[in-house]
N, CA and C atoms as an extended XYZ file, in Angstrom:
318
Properties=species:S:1:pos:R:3:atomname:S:1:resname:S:1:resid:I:1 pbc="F F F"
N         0.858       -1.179        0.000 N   UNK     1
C         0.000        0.000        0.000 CA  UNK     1
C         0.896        1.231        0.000 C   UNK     1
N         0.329        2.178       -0.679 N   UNK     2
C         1.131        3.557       -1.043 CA  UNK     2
C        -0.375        4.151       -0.225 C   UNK     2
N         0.954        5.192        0.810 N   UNK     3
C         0.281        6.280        1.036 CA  UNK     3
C         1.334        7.782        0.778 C   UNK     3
N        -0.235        8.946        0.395 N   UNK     4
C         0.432       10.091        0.167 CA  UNK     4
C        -0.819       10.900        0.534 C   UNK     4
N         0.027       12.496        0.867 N   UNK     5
C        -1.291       13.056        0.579 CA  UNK     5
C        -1.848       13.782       -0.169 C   UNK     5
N        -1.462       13.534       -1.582 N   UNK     6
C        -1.632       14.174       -2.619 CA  UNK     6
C        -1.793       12.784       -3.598 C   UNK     6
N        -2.884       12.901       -4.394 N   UNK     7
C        -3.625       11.937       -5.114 CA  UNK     7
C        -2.549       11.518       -6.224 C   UNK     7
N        -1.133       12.653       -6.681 N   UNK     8
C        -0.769       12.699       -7.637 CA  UNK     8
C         0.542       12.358       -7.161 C   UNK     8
N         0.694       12.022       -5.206 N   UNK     9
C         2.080       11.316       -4.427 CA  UNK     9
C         2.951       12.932       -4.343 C   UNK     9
N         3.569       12.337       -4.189 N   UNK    10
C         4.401       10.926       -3.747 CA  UNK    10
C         4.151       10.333       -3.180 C   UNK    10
N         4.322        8.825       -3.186 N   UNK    11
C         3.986        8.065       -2.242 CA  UNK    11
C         5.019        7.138       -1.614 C   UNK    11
N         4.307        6.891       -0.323 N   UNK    12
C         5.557        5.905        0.457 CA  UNK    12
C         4.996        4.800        0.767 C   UNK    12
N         6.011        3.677        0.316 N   UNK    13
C         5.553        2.661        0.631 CA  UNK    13
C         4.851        1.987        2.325 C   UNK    13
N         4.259        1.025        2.326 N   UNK    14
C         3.807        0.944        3.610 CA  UNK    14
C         4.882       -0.576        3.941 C   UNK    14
N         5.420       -0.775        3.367 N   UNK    15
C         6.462       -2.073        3.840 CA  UNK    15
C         6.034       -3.120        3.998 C   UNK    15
N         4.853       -3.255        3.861 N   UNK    16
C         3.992       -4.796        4.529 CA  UNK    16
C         2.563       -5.043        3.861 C   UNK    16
N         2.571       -5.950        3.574 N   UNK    17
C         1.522       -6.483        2.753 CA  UNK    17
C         0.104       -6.380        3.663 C   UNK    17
N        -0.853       -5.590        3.386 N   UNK    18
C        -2.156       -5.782        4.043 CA  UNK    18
C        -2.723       -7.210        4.195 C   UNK    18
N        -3.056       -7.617        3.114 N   UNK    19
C        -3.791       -8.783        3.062 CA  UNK    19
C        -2.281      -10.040        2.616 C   UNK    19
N        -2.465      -11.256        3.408 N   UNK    20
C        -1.356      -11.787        2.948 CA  UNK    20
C        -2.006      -13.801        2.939 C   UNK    20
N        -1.616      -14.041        2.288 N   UNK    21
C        -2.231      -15.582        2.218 CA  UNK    21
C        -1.059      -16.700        2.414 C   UNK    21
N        -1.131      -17.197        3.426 N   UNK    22
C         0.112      -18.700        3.019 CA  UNK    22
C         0.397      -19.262        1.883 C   UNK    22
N        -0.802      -19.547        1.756 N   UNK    23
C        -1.429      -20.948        0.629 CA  UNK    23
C        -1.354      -20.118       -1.055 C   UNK    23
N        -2.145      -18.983       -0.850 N   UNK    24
C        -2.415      -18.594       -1.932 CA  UNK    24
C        -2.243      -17.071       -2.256 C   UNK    24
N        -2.200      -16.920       -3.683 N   UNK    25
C        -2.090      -15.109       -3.386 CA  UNK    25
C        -2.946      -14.078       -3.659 C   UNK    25
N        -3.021      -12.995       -3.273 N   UNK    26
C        -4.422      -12.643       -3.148 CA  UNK    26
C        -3.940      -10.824       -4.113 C   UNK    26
N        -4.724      -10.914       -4.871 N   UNK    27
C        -4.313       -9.956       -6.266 CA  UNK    27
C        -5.797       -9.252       -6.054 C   UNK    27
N        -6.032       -8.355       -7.548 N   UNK    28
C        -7.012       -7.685       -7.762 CA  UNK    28
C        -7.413       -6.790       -6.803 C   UNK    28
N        -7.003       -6.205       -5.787 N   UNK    29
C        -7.561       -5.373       -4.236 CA  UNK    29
C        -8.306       -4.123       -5.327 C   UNK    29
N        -9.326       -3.621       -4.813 N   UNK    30
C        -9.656       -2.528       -4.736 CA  UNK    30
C       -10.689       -2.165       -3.470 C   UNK    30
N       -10.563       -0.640       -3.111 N   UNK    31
C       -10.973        0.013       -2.307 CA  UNK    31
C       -12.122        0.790       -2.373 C   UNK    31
N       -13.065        0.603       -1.590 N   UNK    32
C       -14.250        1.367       -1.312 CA  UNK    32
C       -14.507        1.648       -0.252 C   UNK    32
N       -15.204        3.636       -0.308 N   UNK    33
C       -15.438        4.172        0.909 CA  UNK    33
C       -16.994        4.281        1.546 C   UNK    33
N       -17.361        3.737        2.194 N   UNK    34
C       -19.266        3.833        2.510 CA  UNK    34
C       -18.826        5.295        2.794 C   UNK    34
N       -19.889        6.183        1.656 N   UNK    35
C       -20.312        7.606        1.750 CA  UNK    35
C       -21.389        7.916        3.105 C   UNK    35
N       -22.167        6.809        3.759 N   UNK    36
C       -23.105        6.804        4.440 CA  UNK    36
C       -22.420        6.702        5.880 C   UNK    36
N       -21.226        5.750        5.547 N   UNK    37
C       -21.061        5.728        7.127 CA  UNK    37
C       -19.987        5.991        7.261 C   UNK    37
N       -19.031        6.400        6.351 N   UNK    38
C       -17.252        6.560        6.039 CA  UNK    38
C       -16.453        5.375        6.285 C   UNK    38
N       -17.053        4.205        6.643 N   UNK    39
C       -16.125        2.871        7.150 CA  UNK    39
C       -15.823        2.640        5.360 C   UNK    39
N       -14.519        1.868        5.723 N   UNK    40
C       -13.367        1.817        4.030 CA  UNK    40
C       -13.357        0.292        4.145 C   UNK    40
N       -13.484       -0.272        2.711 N   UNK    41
C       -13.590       -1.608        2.745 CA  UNK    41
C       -12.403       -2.018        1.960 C   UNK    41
N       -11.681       -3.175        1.563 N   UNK    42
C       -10.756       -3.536        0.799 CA  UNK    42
C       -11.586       -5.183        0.192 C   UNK    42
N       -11.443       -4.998       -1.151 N   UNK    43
C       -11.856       -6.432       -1.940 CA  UNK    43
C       -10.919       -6.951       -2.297 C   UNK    43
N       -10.530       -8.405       -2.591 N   UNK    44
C        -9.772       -8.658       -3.694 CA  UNK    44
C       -10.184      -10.535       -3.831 C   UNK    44
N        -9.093      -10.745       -4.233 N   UNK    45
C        -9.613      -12.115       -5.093 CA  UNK    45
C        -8.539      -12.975       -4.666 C   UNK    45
N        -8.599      -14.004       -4.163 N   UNK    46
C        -7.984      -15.610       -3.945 CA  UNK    46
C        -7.540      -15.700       -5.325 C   UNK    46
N        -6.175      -15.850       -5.778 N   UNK    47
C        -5.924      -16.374       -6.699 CA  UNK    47
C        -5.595      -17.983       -6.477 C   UNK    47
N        -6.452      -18.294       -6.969 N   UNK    48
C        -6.301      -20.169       -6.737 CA  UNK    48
C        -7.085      -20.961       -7.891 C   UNK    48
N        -6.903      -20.532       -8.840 N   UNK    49
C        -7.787      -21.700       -9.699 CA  UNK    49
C        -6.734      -22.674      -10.674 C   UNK    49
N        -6.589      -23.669       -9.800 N   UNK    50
C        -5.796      -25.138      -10.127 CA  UNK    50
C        -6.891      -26.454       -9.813 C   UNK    50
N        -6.376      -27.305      -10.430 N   UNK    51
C        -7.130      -28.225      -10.188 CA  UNK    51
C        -7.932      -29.433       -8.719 C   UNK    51
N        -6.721      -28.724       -7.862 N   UNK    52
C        -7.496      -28.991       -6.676 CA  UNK    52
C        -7.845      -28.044       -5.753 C   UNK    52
N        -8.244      -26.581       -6.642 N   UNK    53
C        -8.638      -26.047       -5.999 CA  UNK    53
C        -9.557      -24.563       -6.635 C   UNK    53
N       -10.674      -25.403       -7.619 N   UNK    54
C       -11.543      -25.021       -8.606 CA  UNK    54
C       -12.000      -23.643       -8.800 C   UNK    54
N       -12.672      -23.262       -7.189 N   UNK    55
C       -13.554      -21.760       -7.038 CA  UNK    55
C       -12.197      -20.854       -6.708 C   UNK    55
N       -12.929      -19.488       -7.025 N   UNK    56
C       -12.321      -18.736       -6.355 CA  UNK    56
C       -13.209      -17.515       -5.895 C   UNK    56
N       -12.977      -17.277       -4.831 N   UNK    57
C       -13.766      -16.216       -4.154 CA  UNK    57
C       -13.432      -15.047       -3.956 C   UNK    57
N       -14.143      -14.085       -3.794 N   UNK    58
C       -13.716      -12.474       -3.921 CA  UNK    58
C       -14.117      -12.371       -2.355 C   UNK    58
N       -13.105      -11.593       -1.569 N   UNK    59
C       -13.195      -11.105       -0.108 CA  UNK    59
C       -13.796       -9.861       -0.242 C   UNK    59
N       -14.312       -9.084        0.938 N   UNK    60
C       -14.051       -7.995        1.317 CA  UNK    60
C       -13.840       -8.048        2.913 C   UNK    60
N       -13.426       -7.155        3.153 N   UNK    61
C       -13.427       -7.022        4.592 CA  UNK    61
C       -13.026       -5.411        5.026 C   UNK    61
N       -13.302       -5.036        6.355 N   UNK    62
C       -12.853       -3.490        6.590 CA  UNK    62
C       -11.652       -3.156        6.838 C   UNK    62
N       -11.373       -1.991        6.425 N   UNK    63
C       -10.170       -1.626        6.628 CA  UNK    63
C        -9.918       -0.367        7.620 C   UNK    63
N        -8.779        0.084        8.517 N   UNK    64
C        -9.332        0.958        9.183 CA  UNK    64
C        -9.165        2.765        8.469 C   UNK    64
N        -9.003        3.422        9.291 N   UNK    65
C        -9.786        4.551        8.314 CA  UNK    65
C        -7.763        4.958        7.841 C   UNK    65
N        -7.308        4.601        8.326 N   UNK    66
C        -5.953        5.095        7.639 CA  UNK    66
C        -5.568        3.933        6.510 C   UNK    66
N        -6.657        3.178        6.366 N   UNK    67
C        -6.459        2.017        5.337 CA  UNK    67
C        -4.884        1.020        5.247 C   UNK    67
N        -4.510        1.089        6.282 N   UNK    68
C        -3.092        0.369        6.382 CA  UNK    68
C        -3.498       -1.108        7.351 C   UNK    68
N        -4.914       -1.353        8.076 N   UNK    69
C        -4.794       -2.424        8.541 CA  UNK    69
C        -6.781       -3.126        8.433 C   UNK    69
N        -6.049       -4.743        8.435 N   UNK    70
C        -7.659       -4.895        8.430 CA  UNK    70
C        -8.347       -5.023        9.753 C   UNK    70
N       -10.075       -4.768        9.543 N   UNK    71
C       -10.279       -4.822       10.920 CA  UNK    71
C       -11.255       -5.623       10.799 C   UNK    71
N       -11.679       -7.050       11.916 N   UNK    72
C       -12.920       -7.784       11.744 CA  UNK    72
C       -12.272       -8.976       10.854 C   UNK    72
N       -13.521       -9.617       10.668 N   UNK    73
C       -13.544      -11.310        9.690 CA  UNK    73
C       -13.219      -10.809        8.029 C   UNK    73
N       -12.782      -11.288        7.698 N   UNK    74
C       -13.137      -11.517        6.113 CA  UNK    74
C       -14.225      -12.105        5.516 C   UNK    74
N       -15.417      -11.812        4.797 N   UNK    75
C       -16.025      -12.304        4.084 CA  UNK    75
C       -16.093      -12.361        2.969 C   UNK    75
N       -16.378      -13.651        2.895 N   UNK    76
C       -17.150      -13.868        1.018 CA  UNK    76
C       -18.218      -13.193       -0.015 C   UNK    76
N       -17.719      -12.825       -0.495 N   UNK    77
C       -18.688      -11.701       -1.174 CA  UNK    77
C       -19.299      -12.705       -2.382 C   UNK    77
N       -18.506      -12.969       -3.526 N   UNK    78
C       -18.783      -13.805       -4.238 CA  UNK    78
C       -17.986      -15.309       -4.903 C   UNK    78
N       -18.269      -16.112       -4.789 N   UNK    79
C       -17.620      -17.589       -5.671 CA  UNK    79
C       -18.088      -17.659       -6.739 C   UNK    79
N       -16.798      -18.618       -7.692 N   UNK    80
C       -17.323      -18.644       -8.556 CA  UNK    80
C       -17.444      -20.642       -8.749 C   UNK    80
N       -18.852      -20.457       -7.857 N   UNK    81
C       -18.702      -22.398       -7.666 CA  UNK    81
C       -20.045      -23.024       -8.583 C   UNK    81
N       -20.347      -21.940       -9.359 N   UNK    82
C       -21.810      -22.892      -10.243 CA  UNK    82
C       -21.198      -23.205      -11.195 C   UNK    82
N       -21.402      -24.540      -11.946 N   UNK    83
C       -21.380      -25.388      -13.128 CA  UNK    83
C       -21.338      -24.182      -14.140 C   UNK    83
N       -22.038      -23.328      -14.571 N   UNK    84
C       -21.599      -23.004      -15.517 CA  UNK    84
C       -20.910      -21.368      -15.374 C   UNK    84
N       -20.256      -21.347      -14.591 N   UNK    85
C       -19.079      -20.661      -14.891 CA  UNK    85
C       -17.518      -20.588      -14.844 C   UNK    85
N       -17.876      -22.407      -15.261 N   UNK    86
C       -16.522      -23.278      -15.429 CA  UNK    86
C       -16.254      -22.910      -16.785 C   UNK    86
N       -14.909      -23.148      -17.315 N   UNK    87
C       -14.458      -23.283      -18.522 CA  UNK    87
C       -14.305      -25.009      -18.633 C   UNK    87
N       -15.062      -25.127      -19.646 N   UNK    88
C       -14.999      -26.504      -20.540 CA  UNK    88
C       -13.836      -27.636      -19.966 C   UNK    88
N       -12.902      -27.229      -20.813 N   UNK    89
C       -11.814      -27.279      -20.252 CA  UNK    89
C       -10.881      -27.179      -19.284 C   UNK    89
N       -10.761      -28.415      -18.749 N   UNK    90
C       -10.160      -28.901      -17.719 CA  UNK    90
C       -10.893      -28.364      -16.316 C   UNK    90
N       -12.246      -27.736      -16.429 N   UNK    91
C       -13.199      -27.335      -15.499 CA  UNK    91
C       -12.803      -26.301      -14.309 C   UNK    91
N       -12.138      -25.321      -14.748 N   UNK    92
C       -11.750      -24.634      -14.046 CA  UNK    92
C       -13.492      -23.214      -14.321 C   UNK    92
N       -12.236      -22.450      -13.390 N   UNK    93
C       -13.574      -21.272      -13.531 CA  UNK    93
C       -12.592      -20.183      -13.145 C   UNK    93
N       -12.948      -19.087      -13.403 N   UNK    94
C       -12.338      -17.570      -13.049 CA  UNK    94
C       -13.283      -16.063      -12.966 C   UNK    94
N       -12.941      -15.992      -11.781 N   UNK    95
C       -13.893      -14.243      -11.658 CA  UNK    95
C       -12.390      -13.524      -11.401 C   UNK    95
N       -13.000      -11.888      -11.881 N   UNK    96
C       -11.485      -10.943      -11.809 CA  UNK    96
C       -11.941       -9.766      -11.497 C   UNK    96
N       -10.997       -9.549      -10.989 N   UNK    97
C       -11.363       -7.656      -10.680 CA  UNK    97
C       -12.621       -7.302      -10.086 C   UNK    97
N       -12.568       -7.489       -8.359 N   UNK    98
C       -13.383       -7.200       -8.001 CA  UNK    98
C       -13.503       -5.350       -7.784 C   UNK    98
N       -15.154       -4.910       -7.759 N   UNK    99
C       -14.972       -3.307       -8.291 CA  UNK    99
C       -16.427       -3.229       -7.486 C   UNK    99
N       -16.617       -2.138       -6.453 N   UNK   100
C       -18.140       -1.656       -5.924 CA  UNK   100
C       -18.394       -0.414       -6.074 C   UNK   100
N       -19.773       -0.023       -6.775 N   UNK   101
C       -20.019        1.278       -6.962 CA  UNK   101
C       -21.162        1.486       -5.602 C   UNK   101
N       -21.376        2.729       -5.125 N   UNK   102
C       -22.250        3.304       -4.323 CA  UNK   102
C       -23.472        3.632       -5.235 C   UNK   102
N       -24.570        3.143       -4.701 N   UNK   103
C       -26.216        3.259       -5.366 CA  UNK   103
C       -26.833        3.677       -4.478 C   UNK   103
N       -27.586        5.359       -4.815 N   UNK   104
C       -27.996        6.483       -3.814 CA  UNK   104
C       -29.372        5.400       -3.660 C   UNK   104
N       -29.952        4.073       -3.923 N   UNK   105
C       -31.330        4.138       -4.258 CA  UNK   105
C       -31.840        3.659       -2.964 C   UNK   105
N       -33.133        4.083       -2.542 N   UNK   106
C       -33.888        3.960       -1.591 CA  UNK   106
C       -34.548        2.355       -1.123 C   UNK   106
């Protein structure tokens, strides 16, 4: 994570990986701010689609407001574990780039 306080940086590195996986690596992050309540969320994606280990799921979880640490459980937002959003071949499946927009709707 790069922080600055200017949108255009400089930025300094934060030295340490927010989100970090043993097993697997976890790519795609993006960030969203609840306009309603200001709590900051971080998404990203399990990279794991091998053969023993088919789905892959998109996290989110909170982050705190200086966005350098997580706070709380991780949850599952979405898998990608239905039949047909396997590829044919060799039956894998792939979701990417997880992305949340804010919807003013009532």
């Amino acid at each position: 994570i790069g922080h600055s306080t200017s949108a255009s940086g400089p930025f300094t590195d934060l030295g340490r990986p927010i989100v970090a996986d043993a097993v697997y690596g976890s790519i795609d992050q993006s960030f969203f701010r609840d306009p309603k309540t200001g709590r900051n969320y971080l998404m990203w994606k399990r990279d794991s689609e091998t053969p023993t280990q088919p789905s892959t799921p998109i996290y989110i979880q909170e982050v705190t407001q200086g966005a350098d640490a997580l706070v709380g459980e991780r949850k599952v937002m979405i898998q990608d574990d239905q039949v047909w959003e396997q590829v044919p071949a060799g039956g894998l499946s792939n979701i990417e780039a997880p992305w949340m927009v804010y919807n003013n709707a009532t």
